[in-house]
């Protein structure tokens, strides 16, 4: 059994993140796929049927040098693209919330001592916190994330004058941790949306008691390391579909039908299946970052560190 509420240093965050999956990994990912599988499949179906012809029009017009073909496709299918875009937005935002909250509910149960957690348990947590889940969905989707994207966009633009590279190194990990800290705090305390959001921001820079050194650098450092590891591993899987596409493109004899829509036929099915598999793997790999942020949140809850230590002292006399 793993101790969650305790003080950790930079290296311990990383090692304990992997230790978590050694202890709970099989059960964790089984439940994760059970709860997220339907949303992932629906997203794949929307992308395949909604954007297959769209991508074909882009690549087909580029290879044939006919820009008017793509413009005509947009004019003829604008309604379908709008509906598909709305569906994709709803599904992706719903998947985002489930991805953020699944580790929150799972770690909460694990921290309470539950060893065998079932998908029904996590689903029950979603139902029991229905109002909070809805508030988190709308608050994150239409308030927090738009602000985060604006900050990210400004930082990205500044990359062109080099200073943006340095800013991005700090903006991305901080925004990620703030969002995850909010999710953990909102569902681990009886607090309002903005109270938890305020705590998520403040806890990045100082502990609640104010007597200890700032945890900022260890939070930032471990998140950067985890993000680099995630990028290195996930890029292998996400690049497979495009590698297949360029191999097909370079080895196929000139064919008007293929050039008009390279995603038609069996190759298109194979491409999107590989795309779906790589997306699922990348989504699963993101959980390493979620768990890492969760351990940081438990590190920030120094009030519970003291209670657990006192509880352990109280049990000494009982066990003797």
Short mmCIF file of C-alpha atoms in Angstrom, two decimals, residues 43-245:
data_model
loop_
_atom_site.label_atom_id
_atom_site.label_comp_id
_atom_site.label_asym_id
_atom_site.label_seq_id
_atom_site.Cartn_x
_atom_site.Cartn_y
_atom_site.Cartn_z
CA UNK A 43 -14.33 10.34 -31.17
CA UNK A 44 -12.58 8.01 -33.61
CA UNK A 45 -15.87 7.38 -35.45
CA UNK A 46 -16.54 11.13 -35.70
CA UNK A 47 -13.03 11.80 -37.01
CA UNK A 48 -13.17 8.95 -39.54
CA UNK A 49 -16.61 9.68 -40.96
CA UNK A 50 -16.54 13.45 -40.48
CA UNK A 51 -13.01 14.31 -41.56
CA UNK A 52 -11.97 11.45 -43.83
CA UNK A 53 -13.20 13.24 -46.95
CA UNK A 54 -11.98 16.58 -45.54
CA UNK A 55 -8.40 15.31 -45.18
CA UNK A 56 -8.65 13.67 -48.57
CA UNK A 57 -9.64 16.99 -50.11
CA UNK A 58 -6.68 18.76 -48.49
CA UNK A 59 -4.07 16.25 -49.63
CA UNK A 60 -5.76 15.61 -52.95
CA UNK A 61 -5.85 19.26 -53.94
CA UNK A 62 -2.27 19.79 -52.79
CA UNK A 63 -0.94 16.84 -54.82
CA UNK A 64 -2.94 17.73 -57.90
CA UNK A 65 -2.25 21.44 -57.61
CA UNK A 66 -5.97 22.22 -57.68
CA UNK A 67 -6.78 24.61 -54.85
CA UNK A 68 -10.29 25.14 -56.24
CA UNK A 69 -11.08 21.47 -55.48
CA UNK A 70 -10.63 22.09 -51.76
CA UNK A 71 -12.64 25.34 -51.90
CA UNK A 72 -15.46 23.54 -53.71
CA UNK A 73 -15.41 20.77 -51.10
CA UNK A 74 -15.79 23.35 -48.30
CA UNK A 75 -18.71 25.03 -50.06
CA UNK A 76 -20.49 21.72 -50.67
CA UNK A 77 -19.96 20.31 -47.15
CA UNK A 78 -19.96 23.32 -44.82
CA UNK A 79 -23.00 22.05 -42.89
CA UNK A 80 -21.49 18.61 -42.29
CA UNK A 81 -18.18 20.13 -41.14
CA UNK A 82 -19.96 22.43 -38.66
CA UNK A 83 -22.01 19.57 -37.19
CA UNK A 84 -18.93 17.34 -37.04
CA UNK A 85 -16.93 20.12 -35.39
CA UNK A 86 -19.60 20.60 -32.71
CA UNK A 87 -19.76 16.85 -32.03
CA UNK A 88 -15.99 16.63 -31.84
CA UNK A 89 -15.86 19.58 -29.44
CA UNK A 90 -18.50 18.07 -27.14
CA UNK A 91 -16.86 14.64 -27.16
CA UNK A 92 -13.32 15.95 -26.71
CA UNK A 93 -14.29 18.27 -23.84
CA UNK A 94 -16.25 15.46 -22.16
CA UNK A 95 -13.27 13.13 -22.59
CA UNK A 96 -10.99 15.82 -21.15
CA UNK A 97 -13.10 16.11 -17.99
CA UNK A 98 -13.30 12.33 -17.56
CA UNK A 99 -9.53 12.09 -18.03
CA UNK A 100 -8.91 14.81 -15.45
CA UNK A 101 -11.34 13.45 -12.87
CA UNK A 102 -10.70 9.72 -13.19
CA UNK A 103 -7.27 9.92 -11.46
CA UNK A 104 -8.81 12.26 -8.84
CA UNK A 105 -11.45 9.73 -7.80
CA UNK A 106 -9.11 6.76 -8.14
CA UNK A 107 -6.32 8.28 -6.02
CA UNK A 108 -8.83 9.47 -3.45
CA UNK A 109 -10.05 5.91 -2.95
CA UNK A 110 -6.51 4.53 -2.94
CA UNK A 111 -5.45 7.14 -0.36
CA UNK A 112 -8.33 6.00 1.84
CA UNK A 113 -6.92 2.46 1.79
CA UNK A 114 -9.06 0.79 -0.87
CA UNK A 115 -6.91 -1.76 -2.70
CA UNK A 116 -9.26 -3.23 -5.30
CA UNK A 117 -11.09 -0.39 -7.01
CA UNK A 118 -13.82 -1.18 -9.54
CA UNK A 119 -15.09 0.83 -12.48
CA UNK A 120 -18.50 0.94 -10.77
CA UNK A 121 -16.85 2.65 -7.78
CA UNK A 122 -15.44 5.42 -9.96
CA UNK A 123 -18.69 5.71 -11.90
CA UNK A 124 -20.49 6.02 -8.57
CA UNK A 125 -18.17 8.89 -7.63
CA UNK A 126 -19.06 10.68 -10.86
CA UNK A 127 -22.76 10.25 -10.10
CA UNK A 128 -22.47 11.26 -6.45
CA UNK A 129 -20.62 14.43 -7.47
CA UNK A 130 -22.83 15.15 -10.48
CA UNK A 131 -23.33 18.85 -9.76
CA UNK A 132 -19.63 19.40 -9.13
CA UNK A 133 -18.70 17.45 -12.27
CA UNK A 134 -21.05 19.68 -14.31
CA UNK A 135 -19.60 22.82 -12.69
CA UNK A 136 -16.06 21.60 -13.40
CA UNK A 137 -16.98 20.82 -17.01
CA UNK A 138 -18.44 24.23 -17.79
CA UNK A 139 -15.92 26.13 -15.64
CA UNK A 140 -12.89 24.48 -17.19
CA UNK A 141 -14.26 24.39 -20.75
CA UNK A 142 -15.55 27.95 -20.98
CA UNK A 143 -13.50 29.83 -18.36
CA UNK A 144 -10.19 28.28 -17.32
CA UNK A 145 -9.11 26.64 -20.56
CA UNK A 146 -9.85 29.67 -22.80
CA UNK A 147 -7.71 31.84 -20.49
CA UNK A 148 -5.02 29.14 -20.50
CA UNK A 149 -5.08 29.00 -24.31
CA UNK A 150 -4.73 32.79 -24.54
CA UNK A 151 -1.71 32.72 -22.22
CA UNK A 152 -0.28 29.78 -24.16
CA UNK A 153 -0.92 31.56 -27.49
CA UNK A 154 0.85 34.74 -26.39
CA UNK A 155 3.81 32.67 -25.16
CA UNK A 156 3.87 30.76 -28.45
CA UNK A 157 3.93 33.98 -30.48
CA UNK A 158 6.87 35.19 -28.38
CA UNK A 159 8.82 32.09 -29.45
CA UNK A 160 9.68 34.01 -32.62
CA UNK A 161 11.74 36.43 -30.52
CA UNK A 162 13.39 33.56 -28.59
CA UNK A 163 12.30 34.72 -25.14
CA UNK A 164 9.08 32.81 -25.75
CA UNK A 165 10.99 29.51 -25.52
CA UNK A 166 11.93 30.28 -21.94
CA UNK A 167 8.43 31.51 -21.12
CA UNK A 168 6.88 28.35 -22.60
CA UNK A 169 9.05 26.19 -20.34
CA UNK A 170 7.34 27.77 -17.35
CA UNK A 171 3.85 28.51 -18.69
CA UNK A 172 2.99 24.97 -19.88
CA UNK A 173 3.92 23.06 -16.67
CA UNK A 174 2.34 25.73 -14.45
CA UNK A 175 -0.95 25.80 -16.35
CA UNK A 176 -1.09 22.01 -16.38
CA UNK A 177 -0.47 21.74 -12.63
CA UNK A 178 -2.97 24.48 -11.79
CA UNK A 179 -5.74 22.71 -13.70
CA UNK A 180 -4.95 19.33 -12.08
CA UNK A 181 -4.57 20.87 -8.59
CA UNK A 182 -7.97 22.48 -9.05
CA UNK A 183 -9.55 19.12 -9.95
CA UNK A 184 -8.00 17.37 -6.95
CA UNK A 185 -8.89 20.12 -4.51
CA UNK A 186 -12.42 20.66 -5.81
CA UNK A 187 -13.32 16.99 -5.29
CA UNK A 188 -11.33 16.41 -2.10
CA UNK A 189 -12.77 19.33 -0.11
CA UNK A 190 -16.09 21.02 0.45
CA UNK A 191 -15.10 24.12 -1.48
CA UNK A 192 -16.53 26.24 -4.24
CA UNK A 193 -15.16 26.43 -7.78
CA UNK A 194 -13.21 29.66 -7.34
CA UNK A 195 -11.93 28.72 -3.88
CA UNK A 196 -10.33 25.58 -5.28
CA UNK A 197 -9.01 27.48 -8.30
CA UNK A 198 -7.44 30.03 -5.96
CA UNK A 199 -5.84 27.27 -3.91
CA UNK A 200 -4.55 25.60 -7.10
CA UNK A 201 -2.71 28.80 -8.05
CA UNK A 202 -1.39 29.69 -4.58
CA UNK A 203 -0.19 26.19 -3.75
CA UNK A 204 2.23 26.25 -6.68
CA UNK A 205 4.30 28.86 -4.89
CA UNK A 206 3.94 28.23 -1.16
CA UNK A 207 2.69 25.81 1.47
CA UNK A 208 -0.38 26.77 3.47
CA UNK A 209 1.52 27.23 6.75
CA UNK A 210 3.98 29.61 5.04
CA UNK A 211 6.88 28.36 7.18
CA UNK A 212 8.44 26.02 4.65
CA UNK A 213 10.39 26.78 1.50
CA UNK A 214 8.46 27.28 -1.70
CA UNK A 215 7.60 24.00 -3.47
CA UNK A 216 7.58 25.74 -6.85
CA UNK A 217 10.85 24.41 -8.24
CA UNK A 218 10.26 20.78 -7.32
CA UNK A 219 6.73 20.92 -8.78
CA UNK A 220 7.95 22.57 -11.95
CA UNK A 221 11.02 20.33 -12.29
CA UNK A 222 9.22 17.01 -11.91
CA UNK A 223 6.47 18.12 -14.32
CA UNK A 224 9.02 19.14 -16.96
CA UNK A 225 10.81 15.79 -16.67
CA UNK A 226 7.54 13.88 -16.95
CA UNK A 227 6.44 15.96 -19.95
CA UNK A 228 9.72 15.28 -21.75
CA UNK A 229 9.40 11.55 -21.09
CA UNK A 230 5.79 11.62 -22.27
CA UNK A 231 6.75 13.48 -25.45
CA UNK A 232 9.59 11.09 -26.31
CA UNK A 233 7.46 7.97 -25.86
CA UNK A 234 4.21 9.27 -27.37
CA UNK A 235 5.81 10.79 -30.47
CA UNK A 236 6.79 7.28 -31.56
CA UNK A 237 3.17 6.12 -31.54
CA UNK A 238 1.64 9.30 -32.97
CA UNK A 239 4.11 9.38 -35.88
CA UNK A 240 3.26 5.83 -37.04
CA UNK A 241 0.11 6.84 -39.05
CA UNK A 242 1.96 9.60 -40.90
CA UNK A 243 4.92 7.30 -41.61
CA UNK A 244 2.48 4.83 -43.15
CA UNK A 245 0.96 7.63 -45.23
#
